[in-house]
Coordinates of C-alpha atoms in Angstrom, one line a residue:
X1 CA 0.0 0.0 0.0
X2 CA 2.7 2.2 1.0
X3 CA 4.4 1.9 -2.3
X4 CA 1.7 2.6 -4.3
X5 CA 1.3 5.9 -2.4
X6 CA 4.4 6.5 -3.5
X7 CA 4.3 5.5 -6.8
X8 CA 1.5 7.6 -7.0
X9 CA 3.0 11.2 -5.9
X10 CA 5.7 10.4 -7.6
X11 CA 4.1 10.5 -10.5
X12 CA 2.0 13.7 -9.3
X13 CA 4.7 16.0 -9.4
X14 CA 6.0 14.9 -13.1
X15 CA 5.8 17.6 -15.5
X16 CA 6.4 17.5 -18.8
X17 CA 9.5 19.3 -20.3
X18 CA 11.0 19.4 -23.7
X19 CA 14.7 19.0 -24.6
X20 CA 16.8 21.9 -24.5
X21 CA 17.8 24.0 -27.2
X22 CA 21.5 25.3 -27.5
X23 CA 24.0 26.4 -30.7
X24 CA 26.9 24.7 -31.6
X25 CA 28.9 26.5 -34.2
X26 CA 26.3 27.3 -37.0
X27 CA 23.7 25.1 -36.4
X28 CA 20.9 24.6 -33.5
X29 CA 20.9 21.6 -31.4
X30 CA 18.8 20.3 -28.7
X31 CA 20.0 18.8 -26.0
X32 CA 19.6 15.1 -27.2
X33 CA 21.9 15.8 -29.9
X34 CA 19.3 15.8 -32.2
X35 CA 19.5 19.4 -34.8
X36 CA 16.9 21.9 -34.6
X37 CA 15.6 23.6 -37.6
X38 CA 12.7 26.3 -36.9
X39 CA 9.5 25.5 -38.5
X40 CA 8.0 28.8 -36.3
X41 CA 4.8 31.1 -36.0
X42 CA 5.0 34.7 -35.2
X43 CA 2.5 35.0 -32.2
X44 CA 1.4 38.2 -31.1
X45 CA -2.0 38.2 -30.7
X46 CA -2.0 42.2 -29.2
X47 CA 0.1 44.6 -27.7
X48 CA 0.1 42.9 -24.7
X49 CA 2.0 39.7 -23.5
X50 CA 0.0 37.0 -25.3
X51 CA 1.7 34.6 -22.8
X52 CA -0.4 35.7 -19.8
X53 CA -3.4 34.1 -20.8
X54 CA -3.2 30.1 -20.1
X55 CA -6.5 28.9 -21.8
X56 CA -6.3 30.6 -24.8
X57 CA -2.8 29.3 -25.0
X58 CA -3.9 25.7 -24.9
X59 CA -5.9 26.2 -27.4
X60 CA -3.3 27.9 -30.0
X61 CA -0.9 25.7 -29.4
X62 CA -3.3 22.6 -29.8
X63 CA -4.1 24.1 -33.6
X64 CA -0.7 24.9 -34.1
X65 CA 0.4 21.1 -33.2
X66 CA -1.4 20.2 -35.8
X67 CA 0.2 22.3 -38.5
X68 CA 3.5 21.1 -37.6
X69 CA 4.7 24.5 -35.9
X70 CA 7.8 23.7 -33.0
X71 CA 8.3 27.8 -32.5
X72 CA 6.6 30.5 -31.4
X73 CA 7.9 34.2 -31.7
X74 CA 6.4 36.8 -29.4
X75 CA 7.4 39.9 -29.8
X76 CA 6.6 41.8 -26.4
X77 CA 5.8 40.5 -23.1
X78 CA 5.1 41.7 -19.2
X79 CA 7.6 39.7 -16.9
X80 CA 5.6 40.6 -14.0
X81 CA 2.9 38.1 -15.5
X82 CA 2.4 34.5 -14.5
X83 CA 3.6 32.4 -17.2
X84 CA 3.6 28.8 -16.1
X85 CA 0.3 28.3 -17.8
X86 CA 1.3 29.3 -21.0
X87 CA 4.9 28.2 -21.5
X88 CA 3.3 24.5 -20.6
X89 CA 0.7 24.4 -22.6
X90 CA 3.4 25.3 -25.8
X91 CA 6.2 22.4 -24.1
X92 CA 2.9 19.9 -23.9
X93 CA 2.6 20.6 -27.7
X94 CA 6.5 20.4 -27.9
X95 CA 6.5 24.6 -29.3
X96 CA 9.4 26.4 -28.4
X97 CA 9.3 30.3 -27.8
X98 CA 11.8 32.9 -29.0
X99 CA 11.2 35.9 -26.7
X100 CA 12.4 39.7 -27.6
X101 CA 13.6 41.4 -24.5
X102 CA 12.7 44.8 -25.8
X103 CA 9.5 46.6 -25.1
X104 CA 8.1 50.0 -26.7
X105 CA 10.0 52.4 -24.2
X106 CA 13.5 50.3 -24.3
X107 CA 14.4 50.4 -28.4
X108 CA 18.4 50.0 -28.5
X109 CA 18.0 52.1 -31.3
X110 CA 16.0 55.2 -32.2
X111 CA 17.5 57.2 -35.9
X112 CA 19.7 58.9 -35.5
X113 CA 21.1 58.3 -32.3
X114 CA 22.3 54.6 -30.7
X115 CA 21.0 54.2 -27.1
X116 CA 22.1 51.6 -24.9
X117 CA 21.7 52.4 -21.3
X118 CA 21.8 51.1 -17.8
X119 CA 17.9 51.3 -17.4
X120 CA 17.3 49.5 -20.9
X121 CA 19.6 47.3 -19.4
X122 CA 17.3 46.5 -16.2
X123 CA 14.4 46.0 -17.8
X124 CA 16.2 43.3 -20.7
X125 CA 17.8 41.5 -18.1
X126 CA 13.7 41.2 -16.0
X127 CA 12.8 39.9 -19.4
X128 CA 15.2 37.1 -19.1
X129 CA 14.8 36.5 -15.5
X130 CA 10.7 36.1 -16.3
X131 CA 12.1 33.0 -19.0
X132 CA 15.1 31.5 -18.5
X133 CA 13.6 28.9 -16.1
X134 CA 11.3 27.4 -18.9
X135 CA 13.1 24.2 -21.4
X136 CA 11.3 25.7 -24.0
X137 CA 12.4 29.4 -24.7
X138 CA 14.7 28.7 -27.7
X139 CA 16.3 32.1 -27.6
X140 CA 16.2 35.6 -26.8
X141 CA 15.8 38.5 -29.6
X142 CA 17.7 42.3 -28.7
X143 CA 15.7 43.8 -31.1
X144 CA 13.5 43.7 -34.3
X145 CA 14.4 45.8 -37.5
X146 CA 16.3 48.8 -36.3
X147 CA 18.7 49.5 -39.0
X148 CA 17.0 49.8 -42.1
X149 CA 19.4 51.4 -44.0
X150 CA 23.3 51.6 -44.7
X151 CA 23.4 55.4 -43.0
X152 CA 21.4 53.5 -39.6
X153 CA 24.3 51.4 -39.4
X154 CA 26.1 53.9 -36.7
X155 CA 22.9 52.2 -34.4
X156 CA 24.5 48.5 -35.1
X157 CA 27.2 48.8 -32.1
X158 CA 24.0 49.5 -29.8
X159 CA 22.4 46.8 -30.8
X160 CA 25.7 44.3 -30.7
X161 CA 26.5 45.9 -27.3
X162 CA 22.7 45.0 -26.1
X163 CA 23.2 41.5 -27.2
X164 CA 26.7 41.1 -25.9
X165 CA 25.9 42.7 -22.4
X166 CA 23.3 40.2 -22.1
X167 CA 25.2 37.5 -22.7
X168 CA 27.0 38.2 -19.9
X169 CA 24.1 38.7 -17.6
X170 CA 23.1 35.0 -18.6
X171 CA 26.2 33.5 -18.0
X172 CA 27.1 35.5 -14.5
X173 CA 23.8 34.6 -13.4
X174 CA 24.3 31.0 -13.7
X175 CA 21.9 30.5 -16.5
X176 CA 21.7 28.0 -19.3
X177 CA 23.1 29.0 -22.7
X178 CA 20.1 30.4 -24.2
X179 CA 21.0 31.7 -27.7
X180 CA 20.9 35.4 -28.0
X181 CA 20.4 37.3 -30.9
X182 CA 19.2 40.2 -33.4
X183 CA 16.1 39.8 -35.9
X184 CA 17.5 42.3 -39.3
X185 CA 15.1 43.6 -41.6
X186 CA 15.9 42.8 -45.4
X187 CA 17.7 45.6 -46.6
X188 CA 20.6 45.1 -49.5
X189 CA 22.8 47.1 -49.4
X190 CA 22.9 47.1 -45.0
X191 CA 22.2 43.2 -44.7
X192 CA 26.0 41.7 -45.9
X193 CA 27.8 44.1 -43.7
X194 CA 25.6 44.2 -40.9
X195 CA 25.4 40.2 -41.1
X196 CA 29.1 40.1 -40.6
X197 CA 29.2 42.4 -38.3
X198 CA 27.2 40.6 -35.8
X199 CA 29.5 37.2 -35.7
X200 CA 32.8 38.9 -35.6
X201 CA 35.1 40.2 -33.2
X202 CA 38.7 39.0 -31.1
X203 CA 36.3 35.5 -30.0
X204 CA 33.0 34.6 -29.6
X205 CA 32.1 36.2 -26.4
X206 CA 32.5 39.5 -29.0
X207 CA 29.6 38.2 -31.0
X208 CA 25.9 37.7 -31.0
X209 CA 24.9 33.2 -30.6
X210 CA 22.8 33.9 -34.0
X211 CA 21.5 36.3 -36.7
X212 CA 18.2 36.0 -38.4
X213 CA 16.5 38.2 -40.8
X214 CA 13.0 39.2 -41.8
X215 CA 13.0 38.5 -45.4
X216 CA 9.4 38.8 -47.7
X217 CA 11.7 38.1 -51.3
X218 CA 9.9 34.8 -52.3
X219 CA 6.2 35.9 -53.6
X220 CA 3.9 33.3 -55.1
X221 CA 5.4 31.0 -57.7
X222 CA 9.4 32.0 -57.5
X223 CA 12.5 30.3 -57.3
X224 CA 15.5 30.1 -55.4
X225 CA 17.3 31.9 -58.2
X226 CA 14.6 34.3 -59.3
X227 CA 13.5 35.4 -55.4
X228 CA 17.2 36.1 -54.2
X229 CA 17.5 33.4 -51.7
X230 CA 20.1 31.5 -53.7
X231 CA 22.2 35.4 -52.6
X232 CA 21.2 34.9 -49.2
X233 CA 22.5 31.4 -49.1
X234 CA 25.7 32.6 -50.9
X235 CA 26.2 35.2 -48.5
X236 CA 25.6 32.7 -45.4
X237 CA 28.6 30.4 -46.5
X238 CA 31.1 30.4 -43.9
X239 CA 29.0 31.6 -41.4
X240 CA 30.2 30.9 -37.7
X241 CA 26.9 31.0 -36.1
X242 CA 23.6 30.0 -36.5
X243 CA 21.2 32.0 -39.2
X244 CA 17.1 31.8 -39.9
X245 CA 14.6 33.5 -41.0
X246 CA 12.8 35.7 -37.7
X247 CA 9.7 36.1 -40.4
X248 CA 9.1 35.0 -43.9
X249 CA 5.6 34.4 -46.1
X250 CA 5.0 36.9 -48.9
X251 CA 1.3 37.9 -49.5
X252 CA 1.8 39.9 -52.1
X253 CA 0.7 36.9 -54.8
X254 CA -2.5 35.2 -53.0
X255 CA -3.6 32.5 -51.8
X256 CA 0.2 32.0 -50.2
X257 CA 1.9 28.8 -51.1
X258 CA 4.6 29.1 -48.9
X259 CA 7.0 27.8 -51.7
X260 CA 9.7 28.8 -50.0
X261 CA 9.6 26.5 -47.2
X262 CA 10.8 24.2 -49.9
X263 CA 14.2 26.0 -50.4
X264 CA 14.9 26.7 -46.7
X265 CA 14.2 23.1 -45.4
X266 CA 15.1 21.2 -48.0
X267 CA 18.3 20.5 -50.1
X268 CA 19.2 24.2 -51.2
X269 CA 19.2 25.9 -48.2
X270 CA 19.1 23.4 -44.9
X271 CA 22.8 23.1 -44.9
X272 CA 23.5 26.5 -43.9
X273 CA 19.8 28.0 -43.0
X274 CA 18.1 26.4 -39.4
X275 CA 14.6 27.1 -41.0
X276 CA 11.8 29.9 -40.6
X277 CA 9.2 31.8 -38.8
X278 CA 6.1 32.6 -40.4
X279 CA 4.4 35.5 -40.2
X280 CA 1.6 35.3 -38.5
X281 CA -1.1 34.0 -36.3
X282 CA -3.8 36.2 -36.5
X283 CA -5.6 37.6 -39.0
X284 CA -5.4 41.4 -39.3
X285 CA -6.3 44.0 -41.8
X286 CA -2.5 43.2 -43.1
X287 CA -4.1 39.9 -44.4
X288 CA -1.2 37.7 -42.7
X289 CA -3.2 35.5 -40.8
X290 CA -3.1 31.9 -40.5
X291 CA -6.1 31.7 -38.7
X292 CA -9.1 34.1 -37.2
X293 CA -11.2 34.2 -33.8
X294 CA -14.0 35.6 -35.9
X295 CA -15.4 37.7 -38.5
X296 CA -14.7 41.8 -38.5
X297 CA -16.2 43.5 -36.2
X298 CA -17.2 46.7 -35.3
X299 CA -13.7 48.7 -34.4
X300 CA -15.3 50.7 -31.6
X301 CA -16.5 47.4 -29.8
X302 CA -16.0 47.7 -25.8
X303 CA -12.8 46.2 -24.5
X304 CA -14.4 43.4 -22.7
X305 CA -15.5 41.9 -26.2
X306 CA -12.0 41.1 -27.0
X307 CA -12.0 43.2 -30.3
X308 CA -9.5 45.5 -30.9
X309 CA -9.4 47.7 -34.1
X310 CA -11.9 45.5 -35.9
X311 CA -10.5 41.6 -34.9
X312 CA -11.3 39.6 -32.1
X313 CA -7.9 38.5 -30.3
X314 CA -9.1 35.7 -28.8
X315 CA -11.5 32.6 -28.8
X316 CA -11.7 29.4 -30.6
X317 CA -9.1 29.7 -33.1
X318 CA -10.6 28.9 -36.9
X319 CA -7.7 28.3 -39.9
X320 CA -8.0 30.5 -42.7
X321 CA -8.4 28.8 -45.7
X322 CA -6.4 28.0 -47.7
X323 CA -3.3 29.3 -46.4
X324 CA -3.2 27.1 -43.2
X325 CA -3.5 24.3 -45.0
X326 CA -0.7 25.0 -47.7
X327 CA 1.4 26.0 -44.9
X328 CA 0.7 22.7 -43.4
X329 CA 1.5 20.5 -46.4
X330 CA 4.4 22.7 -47.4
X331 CA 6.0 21.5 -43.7
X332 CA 4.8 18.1 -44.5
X333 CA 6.3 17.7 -47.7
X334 CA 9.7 18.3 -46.8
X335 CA 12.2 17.2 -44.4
X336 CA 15.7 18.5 -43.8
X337 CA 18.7 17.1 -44.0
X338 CA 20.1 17.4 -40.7
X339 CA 23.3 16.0 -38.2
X340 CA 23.7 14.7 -35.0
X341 CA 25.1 17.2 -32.4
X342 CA 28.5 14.8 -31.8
X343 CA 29.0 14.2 -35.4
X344 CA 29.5 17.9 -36.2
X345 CA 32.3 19.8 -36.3
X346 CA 32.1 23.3 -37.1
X347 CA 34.2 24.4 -40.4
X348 CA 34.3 27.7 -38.9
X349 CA 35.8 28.3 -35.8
X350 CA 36.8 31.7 -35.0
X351 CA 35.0 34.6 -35.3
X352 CA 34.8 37.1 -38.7
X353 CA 36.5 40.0 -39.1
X354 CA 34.9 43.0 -38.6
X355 CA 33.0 45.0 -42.0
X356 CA 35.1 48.2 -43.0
X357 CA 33.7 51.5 -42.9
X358 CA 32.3 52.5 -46.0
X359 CA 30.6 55.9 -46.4
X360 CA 26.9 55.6 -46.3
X361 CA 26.4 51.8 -46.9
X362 CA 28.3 50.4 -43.8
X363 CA 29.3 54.2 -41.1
X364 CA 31.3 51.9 -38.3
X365 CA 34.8 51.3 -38.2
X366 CA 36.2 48.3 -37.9
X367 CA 37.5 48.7 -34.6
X368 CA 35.4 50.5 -33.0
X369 CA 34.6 49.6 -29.3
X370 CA 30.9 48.1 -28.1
X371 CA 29.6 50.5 -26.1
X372 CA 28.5 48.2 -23.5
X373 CA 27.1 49.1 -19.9
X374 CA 26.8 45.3 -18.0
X375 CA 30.6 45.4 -16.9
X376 CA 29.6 45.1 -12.6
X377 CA 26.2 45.3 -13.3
X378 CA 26.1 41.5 -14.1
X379 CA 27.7 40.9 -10.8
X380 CA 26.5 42.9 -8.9
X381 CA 22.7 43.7 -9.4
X382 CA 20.8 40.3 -8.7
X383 CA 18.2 40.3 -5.3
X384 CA 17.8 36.8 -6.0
X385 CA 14.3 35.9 -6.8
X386 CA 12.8 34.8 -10.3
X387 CA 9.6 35.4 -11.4
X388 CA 9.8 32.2 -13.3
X389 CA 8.3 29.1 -11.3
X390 CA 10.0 26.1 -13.2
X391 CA 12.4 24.5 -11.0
X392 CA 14.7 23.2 -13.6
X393 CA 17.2 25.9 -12.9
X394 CA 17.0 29.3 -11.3
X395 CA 18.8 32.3 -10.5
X396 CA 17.8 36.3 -10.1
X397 CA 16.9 38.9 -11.5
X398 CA 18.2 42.6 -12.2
X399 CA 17.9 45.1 -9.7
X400 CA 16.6 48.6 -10.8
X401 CA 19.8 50.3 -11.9
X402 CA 18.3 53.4 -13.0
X403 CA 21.6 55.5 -13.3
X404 CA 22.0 56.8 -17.3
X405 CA 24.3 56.2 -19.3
X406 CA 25.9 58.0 -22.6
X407 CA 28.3 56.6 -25.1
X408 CA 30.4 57.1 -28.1
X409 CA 31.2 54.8 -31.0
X410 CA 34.1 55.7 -33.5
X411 CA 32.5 55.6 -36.8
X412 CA 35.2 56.6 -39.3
X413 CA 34.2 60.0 -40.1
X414 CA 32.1 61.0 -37.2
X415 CA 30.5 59.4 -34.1
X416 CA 26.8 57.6 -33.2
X417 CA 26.0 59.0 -30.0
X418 CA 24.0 56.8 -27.2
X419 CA 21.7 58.8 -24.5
X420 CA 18.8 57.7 -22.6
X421 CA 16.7 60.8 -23.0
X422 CA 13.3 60.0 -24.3
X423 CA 11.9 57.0 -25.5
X424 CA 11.1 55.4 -29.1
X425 CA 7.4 56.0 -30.2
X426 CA 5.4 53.7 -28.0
X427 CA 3.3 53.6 -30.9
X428 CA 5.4 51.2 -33.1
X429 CA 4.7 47.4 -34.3
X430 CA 5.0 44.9 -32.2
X431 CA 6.9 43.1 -35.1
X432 CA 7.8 44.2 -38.7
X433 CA 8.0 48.0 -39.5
X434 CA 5.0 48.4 -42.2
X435 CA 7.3 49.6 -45.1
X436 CA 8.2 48.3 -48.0
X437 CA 12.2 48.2 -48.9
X438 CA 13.5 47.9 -51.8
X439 CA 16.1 45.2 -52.0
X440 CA 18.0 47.1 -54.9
X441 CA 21.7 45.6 -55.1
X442 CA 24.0 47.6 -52.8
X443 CA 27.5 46.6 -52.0
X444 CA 30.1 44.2 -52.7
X445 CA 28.4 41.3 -51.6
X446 CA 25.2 41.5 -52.7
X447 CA 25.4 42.8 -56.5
X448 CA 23.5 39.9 -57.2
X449 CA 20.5 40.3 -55.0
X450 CA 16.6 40.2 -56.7
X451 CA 15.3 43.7 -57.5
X452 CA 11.7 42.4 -56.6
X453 CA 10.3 44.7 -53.6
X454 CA 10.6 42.7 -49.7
X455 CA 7.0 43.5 -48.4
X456 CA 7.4 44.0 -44.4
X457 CA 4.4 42.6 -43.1
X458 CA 3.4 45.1 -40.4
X459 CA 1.7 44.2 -37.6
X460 CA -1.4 45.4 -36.4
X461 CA -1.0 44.6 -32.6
X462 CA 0.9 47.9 -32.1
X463 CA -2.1 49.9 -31.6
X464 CA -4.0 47.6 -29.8
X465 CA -5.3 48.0 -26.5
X466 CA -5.2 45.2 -23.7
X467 CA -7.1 42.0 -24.3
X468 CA -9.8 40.5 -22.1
X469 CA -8.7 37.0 -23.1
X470 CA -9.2 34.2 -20.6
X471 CA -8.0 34.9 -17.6
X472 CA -8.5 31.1 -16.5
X473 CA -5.4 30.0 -14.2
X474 CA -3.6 27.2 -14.9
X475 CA -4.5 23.8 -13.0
X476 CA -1.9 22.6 -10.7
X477 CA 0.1 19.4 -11.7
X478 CA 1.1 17.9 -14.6
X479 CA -0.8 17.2 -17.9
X480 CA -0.2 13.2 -18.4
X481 CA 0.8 12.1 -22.0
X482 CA 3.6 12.1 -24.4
X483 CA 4.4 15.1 -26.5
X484 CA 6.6 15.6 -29.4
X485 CA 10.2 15.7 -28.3
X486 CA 9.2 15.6 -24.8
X487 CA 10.3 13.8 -21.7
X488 CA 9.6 13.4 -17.9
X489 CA 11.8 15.4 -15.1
X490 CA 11.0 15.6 -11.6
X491 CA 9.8 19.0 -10.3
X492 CA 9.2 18.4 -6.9
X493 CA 11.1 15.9 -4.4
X494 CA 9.8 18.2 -1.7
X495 CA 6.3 17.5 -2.9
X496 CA 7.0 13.6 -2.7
X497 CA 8.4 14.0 0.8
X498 CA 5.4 15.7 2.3
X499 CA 3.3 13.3 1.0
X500 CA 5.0 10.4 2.1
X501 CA 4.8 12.3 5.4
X502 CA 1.2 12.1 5.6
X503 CA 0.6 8.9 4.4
X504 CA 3.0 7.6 7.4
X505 CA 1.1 9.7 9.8
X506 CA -2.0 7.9 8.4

């Protein structure tokens, strides 16, 4: 009797985790040495942290099991929110989440000056105190689409500085190797350089874990020659760390086909590429969506009804047809070739040398210093706690350093100055500027690059206000069942103890 007690709370305080995910030269692994390539979902559903709400979550990532997604991106969330609920219900479905760190008042990087500061510091490193705890975040984005063209590159030591200050509050903090990296928008004549610029340096602890780029080339019924990609593959050869695309899936040519998917899983592009994010979850008047929680409705409906500007962000979620579906068999029909973590050995194993400064296209000089602000902060600024509740690992979180901080980066002819007065618009998208940029060829390594037009997809979360989606709290204990890639961990000898405790006083 008394060993079936056992047996029994044992099996209570099981929870189901995922393998986790870590880079390894230029390719992803998990943790079981098997190689990870993204087959993602961008997942904002409003301006507010879609992660919050547990029920709605199950049901997303149920519908999103069946499409064949393993990745979510979300592109803004509240680490003062509970997200045990959510971050479970995407490990039961074996989805992994790539979280940005930055929020509408802590851009890096506001045209035309670079701002990296103490305070933006803080609140990234709360961000990564909220998630570090879960198996399956994937990795942590510094920032979305900054630079957008050659003359924004004085921003790019901001940005590298964000991502290389954090990297350093992850590893003082005792935290697991959570890749860390920047999202680019699709610009010719920046990308090469600005790609470089991010994977080089003296050694790796100079450089960003990946790079991945927002690219909306390949539109209807293309080709890896005529989109472009076959220039974005040449100009990922030799790459040191791992590259994807943050957001891909042209709607310029409807229904979408997803065609690409083809290129980037399969033999052209899976030996360099680790896969893609699609944008997006919800339908919007940007016509992106993969799936809808409803007709349009009135945009001055009351909060409460979950409708905000004309789309209801939450309910039962229905697939838009027939884009779900293509995306589905599009996943389906392909599988990449891929390697066992032991069996590879990088080809690349120093970092790149740093871009030149050329006037216009690419404004930093080759050695120009990060302007980094975590040197004592990282050691010096944890209280302790973590808002995260997973036990697999913990550690604390940043303290509110609120001092200000300015900074100078050479940049050949003139310097990018960093301040911390203001904030960036609090009005902007929550993911992809709504522009559309011309990828005209620019540069020495991209003379080849298509002259069709990379539609940003705009998102149109950024103006929404908060969602009244279910507020339902997650139930206590473990879901039972496998999932994909999943396996059982302890979470709770303590739990086991006390109730070994009271069956002996029985």
């Amino acid at each position: 009797m008394l060993t079936q007690w056992v047996s029994l709370l044992a099996f209570a305080t099981q929870a189901i985790s995922v393998p986790t995910i870590a880079a390894k030269g230029s390719k992803l692994f998990l943790d079981n040495g098997e190689q990870f390539f993204v087959k993602g979902i961008a997942y904002q559903r409003t301006e507010d942290d879609p992660l919050a709400t547990p029920e709605q979550c199950k049901l997303d990532a149920s519908l999103m099991q069946t499409l064949g997604t393993n990745s979510i991106r979300v592109y803004h969330v509240d680490p003062d929110a509970d997200h045990d609920g959510c971050m479970q219900a995407f490990a039961d479905a074996g989805i992994y989440a790539w979280i940005d760190l930055d929020t509408f008042d802590t851009y890096v990087y506001s045209a035309p000056e670079g701002r990296w500061t103490e305070e933006q510091y803080t609140k990234f490193s709360k961000v990564m105190d909220a998630f570090h705890s879960y198996d399956n975040v994937a990795g942590f984005f510094v920032a979305n689409e900054l630079l957008n063209a050659g003359t924004d590159s004085v921003g790019a030591p901001y940005v590298k500085a964000a991502g290389v200050d954090m990297k350093n509050y992850r590893d003082s903090q005792g935290y697991r190797e959570i890749p860390i990296g920047y999202s680019a928008a699709d610009i010719a004549d920046l990308r090469p350089n600005l790609q470089n610029y991010m994977a080089c340096g003296d050694s790796f602890s100079d450089t960003l874990d990946f790079f991945s780029l927002n690219a909306y080339e390949w539109c209807g019924d293309s080709s890896y020659e005529e989109s472009g990609y076959s220039q974005l593959d040449k100009n990922a050869t030799g790459y040191p760390i791992p590259i994807f695309f943050s957001e891909t899936g042209c709607n310029v040519v409807e229904p979408r086909t997803f065609g690409d998917q083809a290129a980037i899983l399969g033999e052209d592009m899976s030996d360099l590429w680790s896969g893609a994010i699609i944008y997006e979850w919800i339908q919007e008047t940007n016509d992106y969506g993969l799936i809808s929680y409803g007709p349009p409705a009135a945009t001055d409906a009351p909060a409460a009804s979950n409708v905000v500007n004309g789309f209801t962000r939450a309910g039962t979620p229905t697939p838009v047809s027939p884009d779900f579906e293509n995306l589905s068999s599009a996943w389906a029909s392909v599988t990449p070739s891929s390697v066992s973590k032991n069996a590879f050995t990088p080809s690349v194993t120093q970092p790149l040398s740093c871009p030149e400064y050329t006037e216009n296209l690419w404004m930093v000089s080759s050695d120009a210093p990060l302007p980094t602000v975590g040197k004592g902060l990282a050691q010096g600024s944890s209280d302790g706690s973590s808002s995260a509740k997973s036990t697999t690992s913990s550690g604390g979180s940043a303290s509110g350093a609120s001092a200000t901080s300015t900074g100078t980066v050479s940049t050949g002819s003139g310097q990018a100055s960093g301040t911390s007065s203001g904030s960036p618009s609090s009005n902007m998208s929550g993911s992809s500027a709504s522009s559309t940029a011309s990828s005209s060829a620019g540069g020495s390594d991209n003379s080849n690059d298509s002259d069709a037009s990379n539609t940003a997809a705009g998102s149109d979360s950024s103006e929404a206000q908060s969602s009244s989606a279910a507020d339902a709290s997650s139930s206590a204990g473990a879901e039972s069942g496998a999932t994909l890639n999943s396996q059982l961990s302890y979470t709770s000898i303590a739990g086991v103890m006390a109730g070994l405790a009271l069956v002996l006083a029985l």
